[in-house]
Every structure is written in C-alpha cells, then in structure tokens.
Coordinates of C-alpha atoms (C1' of nucleotides) in Angstrom, one line a residue:
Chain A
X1 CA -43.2 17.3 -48.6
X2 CA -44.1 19.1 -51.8
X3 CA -46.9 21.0 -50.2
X4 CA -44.3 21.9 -47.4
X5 CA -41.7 23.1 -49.9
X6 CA -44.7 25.0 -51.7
X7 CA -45.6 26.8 -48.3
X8 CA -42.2 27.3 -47.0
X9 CA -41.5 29.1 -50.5
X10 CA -44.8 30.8 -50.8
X11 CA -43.8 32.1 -47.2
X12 CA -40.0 33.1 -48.2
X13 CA -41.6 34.8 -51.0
X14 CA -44.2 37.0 -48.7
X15 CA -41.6 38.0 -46.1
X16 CA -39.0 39.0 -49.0
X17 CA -42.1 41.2 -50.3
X18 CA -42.7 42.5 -46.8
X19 CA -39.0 43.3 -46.5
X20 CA -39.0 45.7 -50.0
X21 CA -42.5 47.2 -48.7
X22 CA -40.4 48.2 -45.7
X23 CA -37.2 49.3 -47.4
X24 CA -39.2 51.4 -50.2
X25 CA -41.3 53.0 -47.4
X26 CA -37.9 54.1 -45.7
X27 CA -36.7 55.2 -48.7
X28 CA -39.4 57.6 -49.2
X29 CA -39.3 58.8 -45.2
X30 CA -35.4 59.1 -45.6
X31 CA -35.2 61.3 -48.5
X32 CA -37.6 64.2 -46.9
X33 CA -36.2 63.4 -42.7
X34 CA -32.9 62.1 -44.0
X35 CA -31.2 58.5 -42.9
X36 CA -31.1 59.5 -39.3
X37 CA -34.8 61.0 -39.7
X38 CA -36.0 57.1 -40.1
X39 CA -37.5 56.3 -37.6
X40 CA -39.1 52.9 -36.7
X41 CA -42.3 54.2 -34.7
X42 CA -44.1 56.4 -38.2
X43 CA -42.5 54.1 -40.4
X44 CA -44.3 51.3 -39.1
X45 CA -47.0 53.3 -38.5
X46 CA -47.2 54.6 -42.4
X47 CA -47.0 50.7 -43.3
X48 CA -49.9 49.5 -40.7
X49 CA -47.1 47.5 -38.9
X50 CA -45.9 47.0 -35.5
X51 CA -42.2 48.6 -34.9
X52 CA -41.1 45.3 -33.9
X53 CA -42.3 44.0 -37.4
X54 CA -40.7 46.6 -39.3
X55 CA -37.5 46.2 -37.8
X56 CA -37.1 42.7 -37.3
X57 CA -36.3 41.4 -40.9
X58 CA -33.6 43.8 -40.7
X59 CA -32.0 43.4 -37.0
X60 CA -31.9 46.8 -36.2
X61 CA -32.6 50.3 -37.6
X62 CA -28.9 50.5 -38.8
X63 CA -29.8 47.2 -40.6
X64 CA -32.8 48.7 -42.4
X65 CA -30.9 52.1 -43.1
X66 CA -28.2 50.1 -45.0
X67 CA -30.9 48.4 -46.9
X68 CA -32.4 51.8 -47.9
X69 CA -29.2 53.0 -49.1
X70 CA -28.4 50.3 -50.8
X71 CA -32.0 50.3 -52.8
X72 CA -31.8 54.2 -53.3
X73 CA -28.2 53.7 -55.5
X74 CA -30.4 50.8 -57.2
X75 CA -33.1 53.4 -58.4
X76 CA -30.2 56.1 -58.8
X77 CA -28.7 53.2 -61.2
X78 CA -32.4 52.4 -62.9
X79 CA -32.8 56.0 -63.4
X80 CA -29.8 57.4 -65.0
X81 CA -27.8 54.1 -66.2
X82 CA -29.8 52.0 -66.8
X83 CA -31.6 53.9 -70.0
X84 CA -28.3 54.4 -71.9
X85 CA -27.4 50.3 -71.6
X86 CA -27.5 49.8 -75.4
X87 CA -25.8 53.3 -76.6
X88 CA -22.4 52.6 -77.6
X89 CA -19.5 53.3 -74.6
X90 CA -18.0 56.9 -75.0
X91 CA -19.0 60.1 -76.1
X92 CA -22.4 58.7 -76.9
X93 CA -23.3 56.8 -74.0
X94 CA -22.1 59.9 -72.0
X95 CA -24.7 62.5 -73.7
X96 CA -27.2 59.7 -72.9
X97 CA -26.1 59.5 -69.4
X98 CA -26.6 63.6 -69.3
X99 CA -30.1 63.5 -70.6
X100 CA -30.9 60.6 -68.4
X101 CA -29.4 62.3 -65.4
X102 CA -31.1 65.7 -65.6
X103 CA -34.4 63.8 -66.6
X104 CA -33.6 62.2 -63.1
X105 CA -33.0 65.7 -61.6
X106 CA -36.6 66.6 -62.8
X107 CA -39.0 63.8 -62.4
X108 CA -37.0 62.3 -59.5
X109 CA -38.1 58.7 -57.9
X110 CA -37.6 60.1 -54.6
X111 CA -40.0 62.7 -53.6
X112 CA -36.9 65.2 -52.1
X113 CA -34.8 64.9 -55.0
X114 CA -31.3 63.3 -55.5
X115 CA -31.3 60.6 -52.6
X116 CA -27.4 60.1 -53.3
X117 CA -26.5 64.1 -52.8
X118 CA -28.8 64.2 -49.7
X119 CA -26.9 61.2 -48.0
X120 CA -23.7 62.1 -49.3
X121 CA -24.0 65.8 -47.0
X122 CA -26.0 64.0 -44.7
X123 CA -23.3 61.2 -43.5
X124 CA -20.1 62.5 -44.7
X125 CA -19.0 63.5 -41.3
X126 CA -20.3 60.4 -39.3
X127 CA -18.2 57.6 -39.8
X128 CA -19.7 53.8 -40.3
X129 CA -21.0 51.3 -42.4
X130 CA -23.1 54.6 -43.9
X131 CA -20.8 56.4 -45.0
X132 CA -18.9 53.6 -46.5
X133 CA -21.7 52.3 -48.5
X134 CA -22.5 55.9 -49.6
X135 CA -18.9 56.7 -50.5
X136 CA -19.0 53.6 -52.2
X137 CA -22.1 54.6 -54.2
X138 CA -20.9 58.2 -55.0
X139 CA -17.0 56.7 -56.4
X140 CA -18.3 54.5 -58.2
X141 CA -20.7 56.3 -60.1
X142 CA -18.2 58.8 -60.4
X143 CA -15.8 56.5 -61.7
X144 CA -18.0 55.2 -64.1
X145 CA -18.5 58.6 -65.5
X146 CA -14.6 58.9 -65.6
X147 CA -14.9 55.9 -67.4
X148 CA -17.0 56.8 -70.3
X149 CA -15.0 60.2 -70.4
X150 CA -11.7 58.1 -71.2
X151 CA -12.9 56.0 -73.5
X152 CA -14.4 58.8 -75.3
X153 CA -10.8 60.6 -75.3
X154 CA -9.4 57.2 -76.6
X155 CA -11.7 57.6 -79.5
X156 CA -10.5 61.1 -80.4
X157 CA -13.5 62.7 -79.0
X158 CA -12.6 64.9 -76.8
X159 CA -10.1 66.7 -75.1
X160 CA -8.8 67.8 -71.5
X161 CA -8.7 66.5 -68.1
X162 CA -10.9 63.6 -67.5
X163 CA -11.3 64.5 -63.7
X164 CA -12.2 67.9 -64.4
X165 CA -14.8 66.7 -66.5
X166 CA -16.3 64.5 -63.7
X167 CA -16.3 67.4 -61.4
X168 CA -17.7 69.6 -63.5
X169 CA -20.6 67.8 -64.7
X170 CA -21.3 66.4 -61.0
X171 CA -21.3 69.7 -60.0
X172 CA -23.6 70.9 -62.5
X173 CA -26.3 68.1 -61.3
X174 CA -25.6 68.9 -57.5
X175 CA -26.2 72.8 -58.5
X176 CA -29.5 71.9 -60.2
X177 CA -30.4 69.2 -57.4
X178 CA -30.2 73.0 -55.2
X179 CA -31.9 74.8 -57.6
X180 CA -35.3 72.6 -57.9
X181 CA -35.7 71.5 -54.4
X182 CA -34.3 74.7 -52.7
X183 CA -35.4 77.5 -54.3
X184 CA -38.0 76.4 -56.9
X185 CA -36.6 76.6 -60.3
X186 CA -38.4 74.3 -62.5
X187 CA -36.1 75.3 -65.1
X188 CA -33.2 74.3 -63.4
X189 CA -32.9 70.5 -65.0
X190 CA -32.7 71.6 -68.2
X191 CA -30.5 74.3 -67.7
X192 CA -28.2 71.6 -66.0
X193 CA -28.7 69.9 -69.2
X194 CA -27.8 72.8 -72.0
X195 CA -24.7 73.2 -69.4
X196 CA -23.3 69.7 -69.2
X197 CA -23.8 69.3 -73.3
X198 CA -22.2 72.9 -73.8
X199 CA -19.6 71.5 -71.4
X200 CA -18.3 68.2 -73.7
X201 CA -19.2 70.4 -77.5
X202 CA -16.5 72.6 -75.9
X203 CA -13.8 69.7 -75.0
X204 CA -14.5 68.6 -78.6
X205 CA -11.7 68.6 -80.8
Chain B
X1 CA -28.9 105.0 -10.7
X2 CA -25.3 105.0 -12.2
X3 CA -24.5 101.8 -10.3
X4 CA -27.6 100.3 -11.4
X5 CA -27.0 101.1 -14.8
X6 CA -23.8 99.9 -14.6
X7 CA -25.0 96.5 -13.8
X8 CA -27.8 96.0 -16.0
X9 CA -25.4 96.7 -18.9
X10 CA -22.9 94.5 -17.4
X11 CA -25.8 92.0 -17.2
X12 CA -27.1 92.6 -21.0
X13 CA -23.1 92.0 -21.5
X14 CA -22.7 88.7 -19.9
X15 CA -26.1 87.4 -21.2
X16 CA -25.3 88.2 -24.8
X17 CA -21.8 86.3 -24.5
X18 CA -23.6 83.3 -23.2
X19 CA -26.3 83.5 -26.0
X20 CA -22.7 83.7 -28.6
X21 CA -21.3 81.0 -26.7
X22 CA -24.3 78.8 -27.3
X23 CA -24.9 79.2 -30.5
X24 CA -21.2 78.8 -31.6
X25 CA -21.7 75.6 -29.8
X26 CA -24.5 75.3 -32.1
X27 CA -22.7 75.5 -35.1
X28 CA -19.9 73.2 -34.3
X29 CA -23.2 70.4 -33.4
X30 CA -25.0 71.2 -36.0
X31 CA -22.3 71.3 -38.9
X32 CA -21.8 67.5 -38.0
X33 CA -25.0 66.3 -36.7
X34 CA -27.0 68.2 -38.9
X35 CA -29.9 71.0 -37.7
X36 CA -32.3 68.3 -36.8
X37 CA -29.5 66.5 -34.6
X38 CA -29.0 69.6 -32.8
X39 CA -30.3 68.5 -29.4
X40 CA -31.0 70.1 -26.2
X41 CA -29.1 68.0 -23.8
X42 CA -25.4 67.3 -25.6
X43 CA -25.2 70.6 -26.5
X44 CA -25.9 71.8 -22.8
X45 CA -23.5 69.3 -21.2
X46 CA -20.6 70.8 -24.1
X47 CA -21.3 73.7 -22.5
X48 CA -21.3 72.3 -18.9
X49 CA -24.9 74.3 -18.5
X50 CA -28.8 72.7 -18.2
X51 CA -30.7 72.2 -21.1
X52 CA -33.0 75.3 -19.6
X53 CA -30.1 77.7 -19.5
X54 CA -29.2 76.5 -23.3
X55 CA -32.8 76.8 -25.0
X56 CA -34.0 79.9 -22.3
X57 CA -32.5 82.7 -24.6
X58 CA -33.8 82.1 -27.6
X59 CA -37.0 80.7 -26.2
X60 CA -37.2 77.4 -27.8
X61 CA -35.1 74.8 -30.1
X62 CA -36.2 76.6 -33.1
X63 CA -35.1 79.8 -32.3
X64 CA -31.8 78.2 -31.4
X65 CA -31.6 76.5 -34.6
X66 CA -32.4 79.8 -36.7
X67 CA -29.9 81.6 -34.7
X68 CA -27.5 79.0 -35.4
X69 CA -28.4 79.4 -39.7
X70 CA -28.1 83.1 -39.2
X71 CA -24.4 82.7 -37.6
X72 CA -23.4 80.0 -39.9
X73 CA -24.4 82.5 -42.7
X74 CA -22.0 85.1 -41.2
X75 CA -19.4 82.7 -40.8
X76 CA -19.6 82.3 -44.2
X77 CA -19.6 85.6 -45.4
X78 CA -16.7 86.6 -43.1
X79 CA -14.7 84.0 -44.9
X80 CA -15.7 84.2 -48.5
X81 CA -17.0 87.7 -49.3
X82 CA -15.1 89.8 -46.8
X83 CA -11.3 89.3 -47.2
X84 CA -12.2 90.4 -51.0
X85 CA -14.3 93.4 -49.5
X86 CA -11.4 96.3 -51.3
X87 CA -10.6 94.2 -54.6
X88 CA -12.7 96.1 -57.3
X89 CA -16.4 94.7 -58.1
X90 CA -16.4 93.0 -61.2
X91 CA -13.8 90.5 -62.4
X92 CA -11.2 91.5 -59.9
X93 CA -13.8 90.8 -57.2
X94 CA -14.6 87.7 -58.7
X95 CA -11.5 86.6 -59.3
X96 CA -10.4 87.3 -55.4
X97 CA -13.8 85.8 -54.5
X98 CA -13.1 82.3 -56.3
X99 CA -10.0 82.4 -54.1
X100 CA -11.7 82.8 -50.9
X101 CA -14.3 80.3 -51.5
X102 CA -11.9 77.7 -52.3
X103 CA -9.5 78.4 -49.5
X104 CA -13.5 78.2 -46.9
X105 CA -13.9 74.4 -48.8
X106 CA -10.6 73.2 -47.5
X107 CA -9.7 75.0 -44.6
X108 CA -13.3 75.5 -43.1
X109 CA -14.5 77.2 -40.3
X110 CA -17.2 74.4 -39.6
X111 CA -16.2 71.4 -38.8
X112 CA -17.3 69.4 -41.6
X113 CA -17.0 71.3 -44.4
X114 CA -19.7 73.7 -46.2
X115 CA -22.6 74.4 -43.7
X116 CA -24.7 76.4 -46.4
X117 CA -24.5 73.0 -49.2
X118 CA -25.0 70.8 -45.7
X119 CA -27.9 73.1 -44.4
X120 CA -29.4 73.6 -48.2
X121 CA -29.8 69.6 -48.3
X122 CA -30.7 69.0 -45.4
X123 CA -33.6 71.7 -45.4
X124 CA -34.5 71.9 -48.8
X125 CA -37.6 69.4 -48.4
X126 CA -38.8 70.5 -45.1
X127 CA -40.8 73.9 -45.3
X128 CA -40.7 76.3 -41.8
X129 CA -38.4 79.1 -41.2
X130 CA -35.4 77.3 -41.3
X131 CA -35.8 76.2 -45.0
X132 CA -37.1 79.7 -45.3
X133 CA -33.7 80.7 -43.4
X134 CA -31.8 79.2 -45.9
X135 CA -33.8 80.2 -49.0
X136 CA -32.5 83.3 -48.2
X137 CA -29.1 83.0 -47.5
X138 CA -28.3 80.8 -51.0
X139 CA -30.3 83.0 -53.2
X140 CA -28.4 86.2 -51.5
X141 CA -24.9 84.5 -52.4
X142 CA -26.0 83.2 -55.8
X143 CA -27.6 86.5 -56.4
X144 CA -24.1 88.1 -55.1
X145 CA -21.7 86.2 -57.1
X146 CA -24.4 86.8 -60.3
X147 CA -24.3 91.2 -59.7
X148 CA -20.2 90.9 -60.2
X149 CA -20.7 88.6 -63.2
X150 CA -22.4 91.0 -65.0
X151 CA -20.5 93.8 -63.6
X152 CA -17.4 92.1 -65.6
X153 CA -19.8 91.7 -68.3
X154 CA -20.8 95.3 -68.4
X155 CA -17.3 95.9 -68.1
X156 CA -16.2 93.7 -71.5
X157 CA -14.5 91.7 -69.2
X158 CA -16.3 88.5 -70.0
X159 CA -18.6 86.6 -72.0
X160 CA -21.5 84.3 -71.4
X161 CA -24.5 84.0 -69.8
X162 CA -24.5 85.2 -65.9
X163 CA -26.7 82.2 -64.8
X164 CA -24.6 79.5 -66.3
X165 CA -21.5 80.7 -64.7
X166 CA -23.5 81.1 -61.6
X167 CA -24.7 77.6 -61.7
X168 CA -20.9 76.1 -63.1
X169 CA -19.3 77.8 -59.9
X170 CA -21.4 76.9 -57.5
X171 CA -21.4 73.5 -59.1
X172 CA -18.0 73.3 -58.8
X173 CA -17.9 74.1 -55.2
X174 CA -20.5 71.8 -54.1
X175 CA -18.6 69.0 -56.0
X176 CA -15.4 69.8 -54.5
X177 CA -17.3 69.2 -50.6
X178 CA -18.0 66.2 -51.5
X179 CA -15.1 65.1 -52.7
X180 CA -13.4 66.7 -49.6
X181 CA -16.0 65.7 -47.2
X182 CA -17.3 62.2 -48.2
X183 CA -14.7 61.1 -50.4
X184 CA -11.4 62.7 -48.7
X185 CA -9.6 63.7 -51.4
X186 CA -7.0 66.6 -50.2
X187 CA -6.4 68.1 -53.6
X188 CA -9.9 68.9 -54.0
X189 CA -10.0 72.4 -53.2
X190 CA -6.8 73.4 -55.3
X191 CA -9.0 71.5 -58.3
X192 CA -11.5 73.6 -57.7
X193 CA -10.1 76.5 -57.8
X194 CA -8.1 75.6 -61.0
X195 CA -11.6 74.7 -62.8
X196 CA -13.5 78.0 -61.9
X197 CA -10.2 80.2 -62.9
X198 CA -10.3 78.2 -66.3
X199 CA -14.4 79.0 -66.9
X200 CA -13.5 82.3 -65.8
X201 CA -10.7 82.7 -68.3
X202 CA -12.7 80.9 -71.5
X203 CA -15.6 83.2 -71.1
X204 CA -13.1 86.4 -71.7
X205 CA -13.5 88.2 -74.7
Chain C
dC1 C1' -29.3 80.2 -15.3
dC2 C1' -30.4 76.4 -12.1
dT3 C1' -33.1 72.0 -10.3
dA4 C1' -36.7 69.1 -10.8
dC5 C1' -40.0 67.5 -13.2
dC6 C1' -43.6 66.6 -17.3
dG7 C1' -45.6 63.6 -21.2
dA8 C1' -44.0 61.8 -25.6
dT9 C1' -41.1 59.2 -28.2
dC10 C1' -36.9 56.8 -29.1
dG11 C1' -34.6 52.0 -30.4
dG12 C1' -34.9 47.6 -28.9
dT13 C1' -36.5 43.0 -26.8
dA14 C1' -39.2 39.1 -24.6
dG15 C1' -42.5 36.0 -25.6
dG16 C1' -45.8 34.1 -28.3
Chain D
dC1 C1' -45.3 39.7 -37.4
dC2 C1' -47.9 40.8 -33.2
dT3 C1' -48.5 42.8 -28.1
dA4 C1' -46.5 44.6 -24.3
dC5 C1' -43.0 46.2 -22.3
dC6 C1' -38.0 48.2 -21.1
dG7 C1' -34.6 52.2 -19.9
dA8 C1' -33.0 56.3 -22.2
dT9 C1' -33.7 60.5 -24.1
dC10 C1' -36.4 64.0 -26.4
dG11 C1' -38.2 69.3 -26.1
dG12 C1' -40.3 72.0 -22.9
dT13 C1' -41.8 74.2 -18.3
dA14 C1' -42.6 75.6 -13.4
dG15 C1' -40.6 77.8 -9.8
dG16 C1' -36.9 79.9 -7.8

DNA sequence: CCTACCGATCGGTAGG
DNA sequence: CCTACCGATCGGTAGG
C-alpha cells in the first residue's frame, strides 16, 4: 500500500510535469502564431510527443489554449507584480509597477512580446471561454492599477482622474509593446518608462 | 477594332470590380479572423464564387492578404487623415485629426475595431511582406502625426518632445480598442478623445 | 471564373 | 502516452 501510494504519487507528479511541459511549449508557439496558431501536430512535434499525448491531459485543443492563457497572465503577474510585493501600496508601489512593467516590455518572457496585448487583439472579436478569461485578465490587471492609483490619491499624492490614469499608462505600454516588436526600437521600453514617470510627477500635487 | 476595344475595357472593368469585391470581403474576414484566418474557402462561399476564382487575381493567398493590408490601410486613411485634408497643418490639423481618429475607434469601418493595432499584433513577430506591409503603414502614420507635431512646434504652438506625444496618442488610441473591443466599454472613444485634447492642451506654451 | 482534383495538414478518437 | 486511423478542410493547380 505504501509503495502503491508512493507510485501513484510519483506518477501524479510526472503527468502534472508533462502537463506544464505542454502548456509552457504552447505558450511559447502562441505568442509568435497566436492562440489560434496552436496547433497540436508541431506542438507535439517540438515536445517529441504524439498529438494524441499532447492533447489528451487537456481534452481538447480549446482545453490546452485555456491553460496557456491562464499560465501567460501567471508570468504577466511574476513579471510585473510580483517584484513590487513588499513596496508599500500607492504612489510607491505604482512607480515600482512602471519599472517592472517596462522591464517586462524589454526582456519579455515570451519571445513575441506582451502575451496579454497579443491575445487581447487576437480574441476580442471571437466570443468564448477565450475571450472571457482574457477580458478577465486584462480588467483585472487594469483594476488593480486603478487600485494603487486611488489609494495613492487617498494619500494626497496625486491628482486627477483615476481612469485616465489607467488609460494613459496602459496605453503607453501597448505603444511601446508596438514600438519593440514592430518596428525595432530598442529604445522604446525606456521611453515608455520616462513617459509613464513624467506622467504621475505631473498629477503630483 | 472599336468593338473589340470596347470589350476588353469592359472586361478590365468587370475584373477589377471583382478583384474590389474580394478583397473588401477580405477585410471584413480578416478584421475578425485575423490575416492568418483569412481562408480560401469561407471567403469564396461569402462571395458565392470557387476558391480558384477568389485567389486567381491576385495569384495566391499572399497576394490576397497583402492586397487586403494595402486596402485596410486606405480605409484607414480615408477615415482618419482625409476628412481633415483642408484644416491647416500644424495644430489645427492635429487637433481635427484627434477628432477623426477617435470618431474611426468607435464607429469603425472594420468590423472589429482598429485593423492597423489588430494587423500590427498579429504580424509584428512573423517576418515576410505582410509584417513588411505593415512596417510601413504604422511608421507612415506615426511619422505623419509626428511632421504636424513639430509643425505646431515650429509654429510656438506647443511644447514638448514630438516623440512622446507621438507615443502618448497612439497610446491612447490603442488603449481605447481595447477597452472598446475586448472590454466593451461605450464611452471609450469619447475618453479618448478627451485625454489626447488635454496632452495636447498641457503641452501649449 | 468554373469544376475537379491534388497532397498535406487539421482536430479528434479508438484501442492498447 | 503511444500508434493508427477518421472525416474535414487547407492552399493550390490543371484544364477548360
């Protein structure tokens, strides 16, 4: 019995691994073909696996595109939240956010840039369970930005409308997002940066 | 001879009215599907014609697809630059242009919204003439709405550096698709428009 | 601009 | 997680 519950564990364990090799591969395929550029024959092919083996842990390729959605806002979250977890909420933790976010812009974990921009122009005309999960992932961030902007008003500091804040500064990343991976400006990232820090020094009473 | 002319002409005529009707058709496919899900055979049957008669003209999918960038591209001139094409260059121009741009993100001519910030993401990571295509095309506009910055400038009609103002407005159009697009929030446009004409107004001298 | 067809690839499944 | 297979669809072409 124990060396049944060892091997049933050891084998939970291997198939979970097998299922993040999968999703991380199709996160890397999706961000240069897009989520309905995944497809199951090169992905299992890039994995040495058989198409039935790549799919299967998942159901079906919807299944597995969910799952790569789901673990691209988890880096998008690693990236740019996760670094400014112990500055203090407000006006500090936001110019942490903006460093962490055009740092992400730069040296992105995805090798075509912002995975959440991509999907969001990708899927925002085709309605299902993609789309909701990616307008999920793109309010919430949003409103967790909108968050840090009201608390800093609360604290006295700074001014003006909160929601003109958001879409200013998500503006500014999606701008620089075109500038790197469209037209090659490697200077683009920080330029977001000096623009989003000019932005709040201005709303500064 | 007259009546032969007559009918090659009239030929030329009807063939280059199917080639417009196809890659209209095109554009409607494409703004939702995406340039990659522009395929042969829905895009014949919306047309009630073969899949031959559809990619014949323009010799393969490709040269389809780069038509369809290329009309896309006037589309969006026709409805941003042009209605502004007698306001004087410089601040007038981009005041009148701001206008335009915002009225394109709400009521658009594509079906789903920008086709130059969908096309731009979708190609940005895939290198061929359609990325190529599209190079071109958002480097003209940026490049466009950058000459009447500095015309105002030049004109001591406003402050600031051309390339941050550039990068704010296009920011805040690309922010406002999404939030039209993905996120469906109606006001977005009128937003917008009220964030570029307050840049606009803080950077005069 | 059509019909009729080509090989290749698609997502998915049966069975082990 | 594999092999072997399914019907459907892909872009493209020959011939008229």
């Amino acid at each position: 019995m124990f060396v049944k519950l060892g091997c049933m564990r050891k084998s939970a364990d291997e198939a979970q691994q097998t299922r993040e090799r999968i999703v991380a591969a199709g996160v890397m395929q999706s961000s240069v073909e897009g989520l309905f550029g995944l497809t199951l024959g090169p992905l299992a092919e890039s994995l040495g696996m058989s198409k039935a083996g790549v799919v299967g842990p998942f159901g079906n390729r919807e299944g597995l595109q969910l799952e790569v959605v789901r673990q691209a806002a988890d880096m998008f979250t690693a990236a740019v939240i996760e670094p400014s977890a112990t500055t203090a909420d407000g006006l500090p933790r936001l110019r942490a956010l903006i460093d962490a976010w055009c740092e992400y812009l730069e040296a992105s974990p995805f090798p075509n840039g912002c995975f959440v921009t991509a999907a969001s122009c990708e899927l925002d005309g085709r309605p299902g369970p993609l789309r909701d999960a990616m307008h999920d992932v793109v309010s919430r961030w949003r409103g967790f930005l909108r968050e840090h902007i009201t608390i800093a008003q609360a604290a006295g500091d700074l001014r003006g409308d909160p929601d003109d804040l958001v879409s200013i500064l998500n503006g500014a990343a999606m701008s620089a997002n075109q500038e790197i991976q469209l037209l090659g400006d490697h200077a683009a990232a920080k330029h977001a940066r000096r623009i989003m820090h000019a932005c709040i020094a201005q709303l500064q009473p």
